[in-house]
Coordinates of C-alpha atoms in Angstrom, one line a residue:
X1 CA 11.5 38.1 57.4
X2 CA 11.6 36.1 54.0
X3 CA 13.1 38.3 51.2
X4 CA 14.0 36.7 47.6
X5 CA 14.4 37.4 44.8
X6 CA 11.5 39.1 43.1
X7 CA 10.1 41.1 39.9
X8 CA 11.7 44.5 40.1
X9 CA 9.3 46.9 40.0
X10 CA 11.4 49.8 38.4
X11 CA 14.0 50.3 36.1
X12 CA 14.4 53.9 36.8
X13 CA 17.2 53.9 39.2
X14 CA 19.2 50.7 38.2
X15 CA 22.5 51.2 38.4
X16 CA 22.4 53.2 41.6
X17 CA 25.4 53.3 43.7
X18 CA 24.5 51.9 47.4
X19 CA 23.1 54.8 50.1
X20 CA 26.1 56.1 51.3
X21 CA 28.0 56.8 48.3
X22 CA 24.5 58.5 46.5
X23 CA 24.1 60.2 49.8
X24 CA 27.7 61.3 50.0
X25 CA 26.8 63.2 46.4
X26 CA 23.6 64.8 48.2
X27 CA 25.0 66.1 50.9
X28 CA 27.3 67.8 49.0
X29 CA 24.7 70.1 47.1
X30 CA 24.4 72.9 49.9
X31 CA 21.2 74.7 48.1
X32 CA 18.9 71.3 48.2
X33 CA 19.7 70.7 51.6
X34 CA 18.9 74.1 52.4
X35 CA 15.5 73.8 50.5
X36 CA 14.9 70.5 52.3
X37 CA 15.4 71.8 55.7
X38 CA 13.2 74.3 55.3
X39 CA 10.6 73.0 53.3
X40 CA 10.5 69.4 56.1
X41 CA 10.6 72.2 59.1
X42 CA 7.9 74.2 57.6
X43 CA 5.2 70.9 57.0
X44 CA 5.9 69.1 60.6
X45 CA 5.3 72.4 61.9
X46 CA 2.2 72.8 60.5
X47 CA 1.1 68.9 61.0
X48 CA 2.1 69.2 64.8
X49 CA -0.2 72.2 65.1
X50 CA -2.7 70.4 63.5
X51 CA -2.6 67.0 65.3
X52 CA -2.9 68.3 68.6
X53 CA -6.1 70.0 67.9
X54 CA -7.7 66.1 67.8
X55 CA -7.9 64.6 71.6
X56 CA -8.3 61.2 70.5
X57 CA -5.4 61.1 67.7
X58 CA -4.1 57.4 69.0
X59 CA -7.4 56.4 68.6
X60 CA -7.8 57.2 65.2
X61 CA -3.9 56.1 64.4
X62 CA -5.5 52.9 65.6
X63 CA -8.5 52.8 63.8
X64 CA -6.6 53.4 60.6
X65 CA -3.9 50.5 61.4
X66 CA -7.2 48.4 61.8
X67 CA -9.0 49.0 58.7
X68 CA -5.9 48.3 56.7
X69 CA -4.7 45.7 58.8
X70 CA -8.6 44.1 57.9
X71 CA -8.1 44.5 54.1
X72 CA -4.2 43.2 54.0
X73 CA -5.8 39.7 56.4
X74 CA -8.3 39.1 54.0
X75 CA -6.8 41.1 50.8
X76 CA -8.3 38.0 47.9
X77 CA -11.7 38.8 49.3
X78 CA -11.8 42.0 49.3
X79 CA -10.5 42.3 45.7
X80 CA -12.5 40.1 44.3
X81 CA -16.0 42.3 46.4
X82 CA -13.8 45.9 44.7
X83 CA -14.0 44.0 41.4
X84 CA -18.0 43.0 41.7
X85 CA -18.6 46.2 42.0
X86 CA -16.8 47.9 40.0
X87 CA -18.1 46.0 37.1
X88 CA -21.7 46.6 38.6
X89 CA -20.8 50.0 38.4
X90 CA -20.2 50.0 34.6
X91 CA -16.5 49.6 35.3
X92 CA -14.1 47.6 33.4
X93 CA -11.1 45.9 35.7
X94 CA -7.9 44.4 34.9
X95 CA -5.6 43.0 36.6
X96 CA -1.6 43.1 36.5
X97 CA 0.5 40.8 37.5
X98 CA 3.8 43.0 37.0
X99 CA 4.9 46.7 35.7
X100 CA 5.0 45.2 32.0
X101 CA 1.5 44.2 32.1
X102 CA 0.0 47.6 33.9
X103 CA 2.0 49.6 31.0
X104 CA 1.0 47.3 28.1
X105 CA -3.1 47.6 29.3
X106 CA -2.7 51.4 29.2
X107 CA -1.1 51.3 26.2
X108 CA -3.5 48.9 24.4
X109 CA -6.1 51.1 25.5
X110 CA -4.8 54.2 24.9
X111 CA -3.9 52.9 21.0
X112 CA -7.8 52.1 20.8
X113 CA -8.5 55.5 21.3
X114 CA -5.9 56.5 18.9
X115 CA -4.8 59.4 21.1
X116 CA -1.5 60.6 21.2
X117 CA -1.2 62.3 24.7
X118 CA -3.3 61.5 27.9
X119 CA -3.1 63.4 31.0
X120 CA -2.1 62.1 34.4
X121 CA -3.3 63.1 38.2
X122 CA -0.1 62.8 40.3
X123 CA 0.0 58.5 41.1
X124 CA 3.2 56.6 42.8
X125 CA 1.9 53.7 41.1
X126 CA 2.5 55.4 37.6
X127 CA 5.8 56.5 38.5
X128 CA 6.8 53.0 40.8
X129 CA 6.1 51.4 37.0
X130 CA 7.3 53.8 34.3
X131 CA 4.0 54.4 32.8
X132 CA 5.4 57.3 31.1
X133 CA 8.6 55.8 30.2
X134 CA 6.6 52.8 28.3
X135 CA 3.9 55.5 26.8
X136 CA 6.5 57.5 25.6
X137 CA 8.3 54.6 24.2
X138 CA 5.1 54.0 22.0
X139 CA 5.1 57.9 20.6
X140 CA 2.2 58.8 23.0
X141 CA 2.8 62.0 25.5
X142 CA 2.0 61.8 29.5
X143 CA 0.9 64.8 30.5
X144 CA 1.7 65.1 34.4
X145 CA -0.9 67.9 35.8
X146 CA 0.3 68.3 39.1
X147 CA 2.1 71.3 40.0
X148 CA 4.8 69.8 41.6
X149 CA 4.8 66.7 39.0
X150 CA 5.1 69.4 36.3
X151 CA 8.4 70.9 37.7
X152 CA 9.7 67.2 38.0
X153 CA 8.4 66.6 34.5
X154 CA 9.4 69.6 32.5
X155 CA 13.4 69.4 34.4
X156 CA 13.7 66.1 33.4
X157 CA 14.4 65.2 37.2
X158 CA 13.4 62.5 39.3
X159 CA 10.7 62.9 42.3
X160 CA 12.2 63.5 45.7
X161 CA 9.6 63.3 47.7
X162 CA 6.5 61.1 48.1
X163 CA 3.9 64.3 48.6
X164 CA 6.0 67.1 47.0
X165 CA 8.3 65.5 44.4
X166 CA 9.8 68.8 43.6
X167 CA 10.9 69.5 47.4
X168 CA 14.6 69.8 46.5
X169 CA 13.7 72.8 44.4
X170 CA 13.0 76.3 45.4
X171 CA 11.2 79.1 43.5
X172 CA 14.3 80.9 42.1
X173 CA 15.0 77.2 39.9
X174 CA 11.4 76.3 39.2
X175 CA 11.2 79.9 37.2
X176 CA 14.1 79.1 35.6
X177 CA 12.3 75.5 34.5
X178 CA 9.7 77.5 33.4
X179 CA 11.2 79.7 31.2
X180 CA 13.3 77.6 29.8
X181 CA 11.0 74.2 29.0
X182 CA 7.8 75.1 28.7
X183 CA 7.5 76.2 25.2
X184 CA 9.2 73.0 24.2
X185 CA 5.9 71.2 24.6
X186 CA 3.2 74.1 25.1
X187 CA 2.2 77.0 25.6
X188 CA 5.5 79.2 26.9
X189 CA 5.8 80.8 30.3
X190 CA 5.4 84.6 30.3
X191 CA 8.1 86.4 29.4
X192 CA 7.5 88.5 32.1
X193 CA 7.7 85.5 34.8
X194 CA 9.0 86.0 38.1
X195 CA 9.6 83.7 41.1
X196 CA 6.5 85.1 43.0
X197 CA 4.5 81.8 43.9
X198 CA 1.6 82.8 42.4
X199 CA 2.7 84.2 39.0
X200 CA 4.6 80.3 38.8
X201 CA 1.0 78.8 40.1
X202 CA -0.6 80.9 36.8
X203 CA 2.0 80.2 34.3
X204 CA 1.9 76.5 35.4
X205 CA -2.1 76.8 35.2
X206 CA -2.4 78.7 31.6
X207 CA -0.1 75.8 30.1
X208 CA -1.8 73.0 31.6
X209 CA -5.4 74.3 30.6
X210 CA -5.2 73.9 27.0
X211 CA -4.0 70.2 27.7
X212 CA -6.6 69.6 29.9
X213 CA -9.5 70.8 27.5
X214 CA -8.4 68.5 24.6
X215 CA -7.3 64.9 26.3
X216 CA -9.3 62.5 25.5
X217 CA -7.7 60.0 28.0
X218 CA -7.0 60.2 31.6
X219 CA -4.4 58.6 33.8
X220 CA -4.8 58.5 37.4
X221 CA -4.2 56.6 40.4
X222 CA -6.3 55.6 43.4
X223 CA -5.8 56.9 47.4
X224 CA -8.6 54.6 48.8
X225 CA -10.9 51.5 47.1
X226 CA -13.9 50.7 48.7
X227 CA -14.5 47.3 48.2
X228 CA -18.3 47.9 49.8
X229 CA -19.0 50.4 47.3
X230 CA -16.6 50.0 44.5
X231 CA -15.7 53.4 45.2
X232 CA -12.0 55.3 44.3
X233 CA -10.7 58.0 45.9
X234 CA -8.4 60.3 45.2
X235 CA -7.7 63.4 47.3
X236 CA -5.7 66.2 46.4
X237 CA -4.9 70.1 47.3
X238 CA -4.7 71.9 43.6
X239 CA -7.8 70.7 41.8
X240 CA -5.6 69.3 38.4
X241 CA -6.6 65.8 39.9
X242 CA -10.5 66.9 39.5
X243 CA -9.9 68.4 36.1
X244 CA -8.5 64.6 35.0
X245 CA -11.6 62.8 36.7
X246 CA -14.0 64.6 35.2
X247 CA -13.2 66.2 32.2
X248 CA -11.8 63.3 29.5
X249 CA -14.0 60.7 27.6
X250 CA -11.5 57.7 29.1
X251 CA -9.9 57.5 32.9
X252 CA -7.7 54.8 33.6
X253 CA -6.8 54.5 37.4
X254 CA -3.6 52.2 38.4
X255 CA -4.2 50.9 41.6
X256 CA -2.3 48.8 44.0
X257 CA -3.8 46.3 45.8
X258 CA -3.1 47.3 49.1
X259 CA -5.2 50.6 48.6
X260 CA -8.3 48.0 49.3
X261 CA -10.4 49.3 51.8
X262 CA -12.9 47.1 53.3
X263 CA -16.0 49.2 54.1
X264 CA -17.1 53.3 53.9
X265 CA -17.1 53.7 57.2
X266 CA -13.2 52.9 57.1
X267 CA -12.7 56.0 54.6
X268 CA -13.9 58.4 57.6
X269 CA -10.5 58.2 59.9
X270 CA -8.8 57.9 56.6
X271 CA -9.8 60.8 55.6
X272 CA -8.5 62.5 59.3
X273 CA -5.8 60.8 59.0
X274 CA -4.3 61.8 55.6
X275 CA -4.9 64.8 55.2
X276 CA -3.1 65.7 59.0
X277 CA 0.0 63.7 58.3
X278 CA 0.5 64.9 54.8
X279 CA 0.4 68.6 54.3
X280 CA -0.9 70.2 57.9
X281 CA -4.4 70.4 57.0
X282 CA -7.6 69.8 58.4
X283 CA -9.3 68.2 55.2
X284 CA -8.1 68.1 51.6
X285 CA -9.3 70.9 49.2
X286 CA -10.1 68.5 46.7
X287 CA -11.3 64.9 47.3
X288 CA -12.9 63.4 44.6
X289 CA -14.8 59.4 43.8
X290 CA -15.8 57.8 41.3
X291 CA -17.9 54.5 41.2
X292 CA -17.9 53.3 37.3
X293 CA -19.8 55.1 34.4
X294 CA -22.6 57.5 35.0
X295 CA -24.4 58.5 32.0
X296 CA -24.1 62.4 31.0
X297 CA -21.6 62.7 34.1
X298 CA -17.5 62.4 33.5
X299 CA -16.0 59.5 31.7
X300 CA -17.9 57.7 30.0
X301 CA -15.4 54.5 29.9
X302 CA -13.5 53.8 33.1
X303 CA -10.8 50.9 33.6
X304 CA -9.4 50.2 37.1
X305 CA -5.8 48.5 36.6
X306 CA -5.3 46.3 39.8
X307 CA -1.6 46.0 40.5
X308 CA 0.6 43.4 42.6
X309 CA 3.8 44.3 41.5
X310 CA 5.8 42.2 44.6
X311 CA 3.0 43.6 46.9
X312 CA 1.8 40.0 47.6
X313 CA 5.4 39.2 47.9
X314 CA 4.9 41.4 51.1
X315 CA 2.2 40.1 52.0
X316 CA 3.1 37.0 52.6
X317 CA 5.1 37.9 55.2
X318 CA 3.5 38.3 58.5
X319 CA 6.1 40.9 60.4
X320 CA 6.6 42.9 56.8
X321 CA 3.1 43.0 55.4
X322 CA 2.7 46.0 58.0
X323 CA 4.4 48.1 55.7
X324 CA 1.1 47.5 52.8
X325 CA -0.6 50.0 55.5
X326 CA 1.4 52.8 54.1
X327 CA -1.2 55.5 52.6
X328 CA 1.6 57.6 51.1
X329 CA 1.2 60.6 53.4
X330 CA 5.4 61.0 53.7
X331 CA 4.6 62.1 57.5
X332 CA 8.1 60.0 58.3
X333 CA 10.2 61.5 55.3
X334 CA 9.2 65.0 57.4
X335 CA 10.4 63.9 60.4
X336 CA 13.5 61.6 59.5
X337 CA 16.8 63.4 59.8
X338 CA 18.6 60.7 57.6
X339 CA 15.8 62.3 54.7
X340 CA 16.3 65.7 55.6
X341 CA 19.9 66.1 54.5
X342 CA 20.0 63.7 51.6
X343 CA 16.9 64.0 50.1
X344 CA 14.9 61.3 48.2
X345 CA 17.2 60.7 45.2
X346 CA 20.0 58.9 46.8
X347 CA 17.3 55.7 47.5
X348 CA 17.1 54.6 44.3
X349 CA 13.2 54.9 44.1
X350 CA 9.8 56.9 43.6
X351 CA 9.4 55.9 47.3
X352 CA 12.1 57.5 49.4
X353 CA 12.8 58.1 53.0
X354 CA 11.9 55.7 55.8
X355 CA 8.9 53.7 54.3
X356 CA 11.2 53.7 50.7
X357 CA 13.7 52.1 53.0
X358 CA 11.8 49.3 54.1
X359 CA 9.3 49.0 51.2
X360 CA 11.8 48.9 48.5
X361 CA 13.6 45.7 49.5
X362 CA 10.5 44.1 50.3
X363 CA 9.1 45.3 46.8
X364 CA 12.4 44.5 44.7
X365 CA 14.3 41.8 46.9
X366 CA 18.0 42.5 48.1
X367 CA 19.9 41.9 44.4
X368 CA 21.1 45.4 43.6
X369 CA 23.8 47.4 46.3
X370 CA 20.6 50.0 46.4
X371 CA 18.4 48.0 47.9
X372 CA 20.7 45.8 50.4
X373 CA 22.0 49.4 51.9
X374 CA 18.9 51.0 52.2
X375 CA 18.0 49.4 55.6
X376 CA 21.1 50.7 56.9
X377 CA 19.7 53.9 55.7
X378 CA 18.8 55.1 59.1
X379 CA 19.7 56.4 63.1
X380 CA 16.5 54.0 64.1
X381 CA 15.8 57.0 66.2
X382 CA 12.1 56.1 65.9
X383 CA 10.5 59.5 64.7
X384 CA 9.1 57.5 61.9
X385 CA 7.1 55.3 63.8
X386 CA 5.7 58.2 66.0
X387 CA 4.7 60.1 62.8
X388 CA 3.0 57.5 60.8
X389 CA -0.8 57.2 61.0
X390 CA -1.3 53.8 60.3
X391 CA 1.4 52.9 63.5
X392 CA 3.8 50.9 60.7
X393 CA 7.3 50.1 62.8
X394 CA 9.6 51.2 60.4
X395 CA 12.8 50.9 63.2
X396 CA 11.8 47.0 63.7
X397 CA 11.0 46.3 59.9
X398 CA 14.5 48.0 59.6
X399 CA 16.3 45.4 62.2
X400 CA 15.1 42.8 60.4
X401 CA 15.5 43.6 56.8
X402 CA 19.2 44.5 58.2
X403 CA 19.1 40.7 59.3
X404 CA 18.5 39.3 56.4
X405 CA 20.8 41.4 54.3
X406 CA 23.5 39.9 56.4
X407 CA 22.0 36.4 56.0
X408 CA 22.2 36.7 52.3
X409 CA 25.6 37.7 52.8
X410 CA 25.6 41.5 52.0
X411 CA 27.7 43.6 54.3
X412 CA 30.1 41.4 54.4
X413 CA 32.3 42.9 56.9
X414 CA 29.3 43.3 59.5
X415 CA 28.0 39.5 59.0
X416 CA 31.9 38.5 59.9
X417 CA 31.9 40.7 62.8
X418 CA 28.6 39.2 63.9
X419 CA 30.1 35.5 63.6
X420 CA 33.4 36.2 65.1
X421 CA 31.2 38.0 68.4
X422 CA 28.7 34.7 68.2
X423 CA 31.8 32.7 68.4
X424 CA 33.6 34.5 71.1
X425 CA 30.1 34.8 73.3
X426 CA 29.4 31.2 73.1
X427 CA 32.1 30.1 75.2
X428 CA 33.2 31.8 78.1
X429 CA 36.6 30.4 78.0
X430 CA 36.6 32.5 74.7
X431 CA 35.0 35.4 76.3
X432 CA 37.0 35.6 79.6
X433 CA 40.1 35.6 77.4
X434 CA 38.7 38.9 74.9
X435 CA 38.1 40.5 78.3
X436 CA 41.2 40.1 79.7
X437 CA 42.7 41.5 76.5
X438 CA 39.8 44.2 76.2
X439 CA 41.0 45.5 79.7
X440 CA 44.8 45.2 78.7
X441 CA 43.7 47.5 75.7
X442 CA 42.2 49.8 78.0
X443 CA 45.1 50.4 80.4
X444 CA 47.5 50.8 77.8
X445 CA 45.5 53.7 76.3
X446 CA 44.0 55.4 79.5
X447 CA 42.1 58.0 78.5
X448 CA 42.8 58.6 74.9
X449 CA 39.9 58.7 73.0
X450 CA 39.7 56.0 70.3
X451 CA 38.7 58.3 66.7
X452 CA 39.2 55.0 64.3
X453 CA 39.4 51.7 64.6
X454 CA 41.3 49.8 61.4
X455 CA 38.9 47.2 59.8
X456 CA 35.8 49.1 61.3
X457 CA 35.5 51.7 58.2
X458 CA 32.8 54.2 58.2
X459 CA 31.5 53.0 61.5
X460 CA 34.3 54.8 63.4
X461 CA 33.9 57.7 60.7
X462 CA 31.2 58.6 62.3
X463 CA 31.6 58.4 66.1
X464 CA 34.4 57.7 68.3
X465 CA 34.8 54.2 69.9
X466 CA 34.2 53.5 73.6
X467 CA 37.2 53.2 75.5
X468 CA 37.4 49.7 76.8
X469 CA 37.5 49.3 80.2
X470 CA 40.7 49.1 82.9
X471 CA 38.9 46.1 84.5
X472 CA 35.5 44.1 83.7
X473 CA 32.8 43.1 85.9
X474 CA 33.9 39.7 86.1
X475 CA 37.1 40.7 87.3
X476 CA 35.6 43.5 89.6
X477 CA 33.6 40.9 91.4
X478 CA 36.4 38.4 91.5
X479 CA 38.9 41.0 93.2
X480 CA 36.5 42.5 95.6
X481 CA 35.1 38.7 97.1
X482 CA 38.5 37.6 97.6
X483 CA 39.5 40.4 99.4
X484 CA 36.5 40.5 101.6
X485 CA 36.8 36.7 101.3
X486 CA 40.4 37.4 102.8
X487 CA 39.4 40.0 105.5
X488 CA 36.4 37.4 107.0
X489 CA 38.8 34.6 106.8
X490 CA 41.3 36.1 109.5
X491 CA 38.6 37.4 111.7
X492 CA 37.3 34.1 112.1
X493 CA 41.0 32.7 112.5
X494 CA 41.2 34.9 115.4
X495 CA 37.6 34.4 116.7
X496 CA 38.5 30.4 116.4
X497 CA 35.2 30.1 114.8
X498 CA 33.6 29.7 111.1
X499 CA 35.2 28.3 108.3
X500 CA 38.5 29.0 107.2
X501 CA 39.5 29.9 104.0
X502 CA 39.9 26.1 102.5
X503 CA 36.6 25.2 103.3
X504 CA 34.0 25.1 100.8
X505 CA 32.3 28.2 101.4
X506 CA 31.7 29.3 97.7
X507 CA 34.2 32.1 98.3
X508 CA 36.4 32.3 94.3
X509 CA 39.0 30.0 94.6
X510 CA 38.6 27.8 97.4
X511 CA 38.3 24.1 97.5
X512 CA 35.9 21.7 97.5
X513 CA 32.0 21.5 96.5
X514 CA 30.9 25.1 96.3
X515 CA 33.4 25.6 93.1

């Protein structure tokens, strides 16, 4: 796996201290981890019940790893059939090399319109660039619509969580958000407002409504492009996302070009898929598409931002590009017990957990002490792999990403122990002599267990070393032939037949050819 130095893709997090010491800070914030634990146990319940009701779910796991793998083979292709017919449609594409170039086409656009706010259906590509960031740096608001989004929004906070950003929140802090920011920009929670879920769902609802009815731009992003159809996809579970599609005069969708799907029939196990893996469900509440302009129905000016961003980066490597499958469903942040206790802000990115672990690097390169840790961020216990529908092998992507950390030279310490072991194991002079002082080591301490090891750090932290053995195989084997060797030898002396001990019999130790 080939990872250089790239474009980064986000500014957000730069400066971020490598995983362990941001997840060090996590861990100690008691209430998130409570609110995580919960809120992960709650969703893989309800995706397990879910998943078993469908007696060919490998099947369709497989189907779904196909179509993508189909688009990623023959991605320049495909985007160029998404971009025929798009424009067919009425549809005006662009296409963006970087984050810089995505923000300055919304911008350029949005300044054409002379608006001064735009609303936004909840996108990781908006957030993996900063689209906000950049608008707000031009004196133009981004409203975000989704609930979740909102909470993130309104407490200045970062996303934690690649389905439910606000995850390390519970209801108790959200009503407290909402009493305390939402006047600030709009119409004010009730003063009345209590931490019932569905008195936050209306006060969240009222304030967004009056947005919703006056934007004249939209922002949104893109689950699924149909490059048969030119078709976009977005699917959803509050209906905010429908409000944005439909309702303004402009939509602009960011899209990355890995969300290429070849034909419609591929959206069907999509659609299965997704919806399972995500948030327990059978089907989404809301999916919407949208082909172009259609005259008298919803925008009446659409532009579809295509995005690299370092995705063909990944793409051009053939083990790595698996992870361009991803559809964003944060099945293995559910089930990954590395995510459940530090939640999603100690990786340094709108795309946390496993799939932030190995898509990150690939995305940003291995410059910053974020991104050369991150692979390490994990027990490689495989949930991940098990959980995703699209079959990416997080655990393997991990090894390797971890190999080419070291070959860079981060983790210093580890790529030294690695050389010193490659030294020692090429030779067995080298290794019979480690051995023999291994086993010295393992006498001497009997059965003391080893709690820290100088020079081995946090590894030992964290679990207890292996006693080294009283004796090795090698030396097992040695002792026990020569004392059967022994035993045979004087049975045949007094039989007076068979070879004796001198002869070259291949018994350790004696003379002649069989040495």
């Amino acid at each position: 796996m080939s990872i250089g130095p790239v474009q980064q893709t986000s500014a957000t997090f730069v400066g971020m201290p490598a995983f362990p010491e941001a997840a060090r800070t996590a861990l100690a914030n008691t209430q998130q981890r409570s609110n995580l634990r919960n809120a992960t146990s709650t969703i893989r319940a309800k995706r397990a019940s879910v998943v078993a009701e469908v007696p060919d779910w490998e099947a369709l796991r497989v189907a779904g790893a196909a179509a993508k793998d189909e688009a990623l083979h023959h991605l320049g292709d495909y985007l160029e059939q998404l971009e025929a017919t798009l424009t067919a449609n009425g549809a005006v594409v662009h296409w963006a090399r970087d984050a810089d170039e995505a923000n300055q086409i919304v911008i350029e656009i949005a300044r054409a319109k002379e608006v001064e706010e735009v609303v936004k259906v909840k996108s990781m590509a908006t957030q993996e660039i900063e689209l906000n960031e950049a608008l707000e740096a031009v004196g133009i608001n981004a409203w975000e619509t989704d609930l979740a989004e909102l909470i993130v929004q309104l407490g200045h906070d970062r996303p934690s969580h690649i389905l439910v950003p606000a995850i390390h929140r519970n209801r108790t802090e959200i009503r407290d958000i909402f009493t305390r920011e939402m006047g600030k920009v709009g119409r004010p929670a009730p003063e009345d407002l209590t931490d019932d879920p569905a008195r936050l769902a209306e006060a969240a609802r009222v304030h967004l409504r009056e947005k919703f009815l006056r934007a004249k731009v939209a922002v949104s992003g893109a689950n699924f492009a149909i490059a048969e159809t030119g078709t976009l996809v977005v699917v959803e579970s509050e209906g905010n996302g429908r409000m944005c599609l439909t309702l303004p005069e402009t939509l602009i969708s960011v899209v990355g070009i890995e969300k290429v799907l070849p034909r419609w029939d591929d959206l069907g196990p999509m659609l299965q898929l997704l919806p399972r893996s995500s948030t327990g469900e059978r089907m989404n509440p809301y999916t919407t598409m949208w082909s172009g302009v259609h005259e008298g129905d919803g925008p009446q000016e659409v532009h579809v931002i295509l995005l690299d961003n370092g995705r063909s980066h990944v793409l051009a490597d053939s083990l790595g590009r698996q992870a361009l499958r991803c559809i964003r469903c944060s099945a293995c942040l559910n089930v990954c017990p590395v995510y459940e206790r530090t939640g999603g802000h100690a990786y340094g990115s709108v795309y946390p957990g496993p799939i932030g672990a190995i898509l990150n690097p690939q995305l940003r390169g291995t410059a910053s002490e974020i991104d050369q840790s991150l692979p390490y961020a994990s027990s490689l216990c495989g949930a991940c792999f098990d959980a995703c529908p699209v079959r990416i092998n997080i655990p393997e992507l991990l090894v390797e990403l971890r190999g080419t950390v070291a070959q860079q030279g981060g983790h210093r310490a580890e790529s030294a122990a690695m050389k010193a072991a490659a030294w020692v194991l090429s030779d067995p002079r080298r290794l019979a002599v480690a051995q023999k002082g291994a086993t010295t080591a393992g006498r001497l301490i009997g059965k003391r267990t080893v709690r820290r090891v100088p020079g081995l750090g946090a590894w030992t932290d964290a679990r207890d070393v292996p006693t080294p053995p009283k004796e090795t195989f090698r030396q097992w084997w040695a002792r026990e032939h020569e004392e059967r060797g022994g035993e045979e030898g004087q049975q045949e002396g007094r039989d007076g037949d068979g070879p004796s001990p001198g002869r070259a019999d291949g018994i350790p130790g004696s003379e002649g050819q069989g040495r």
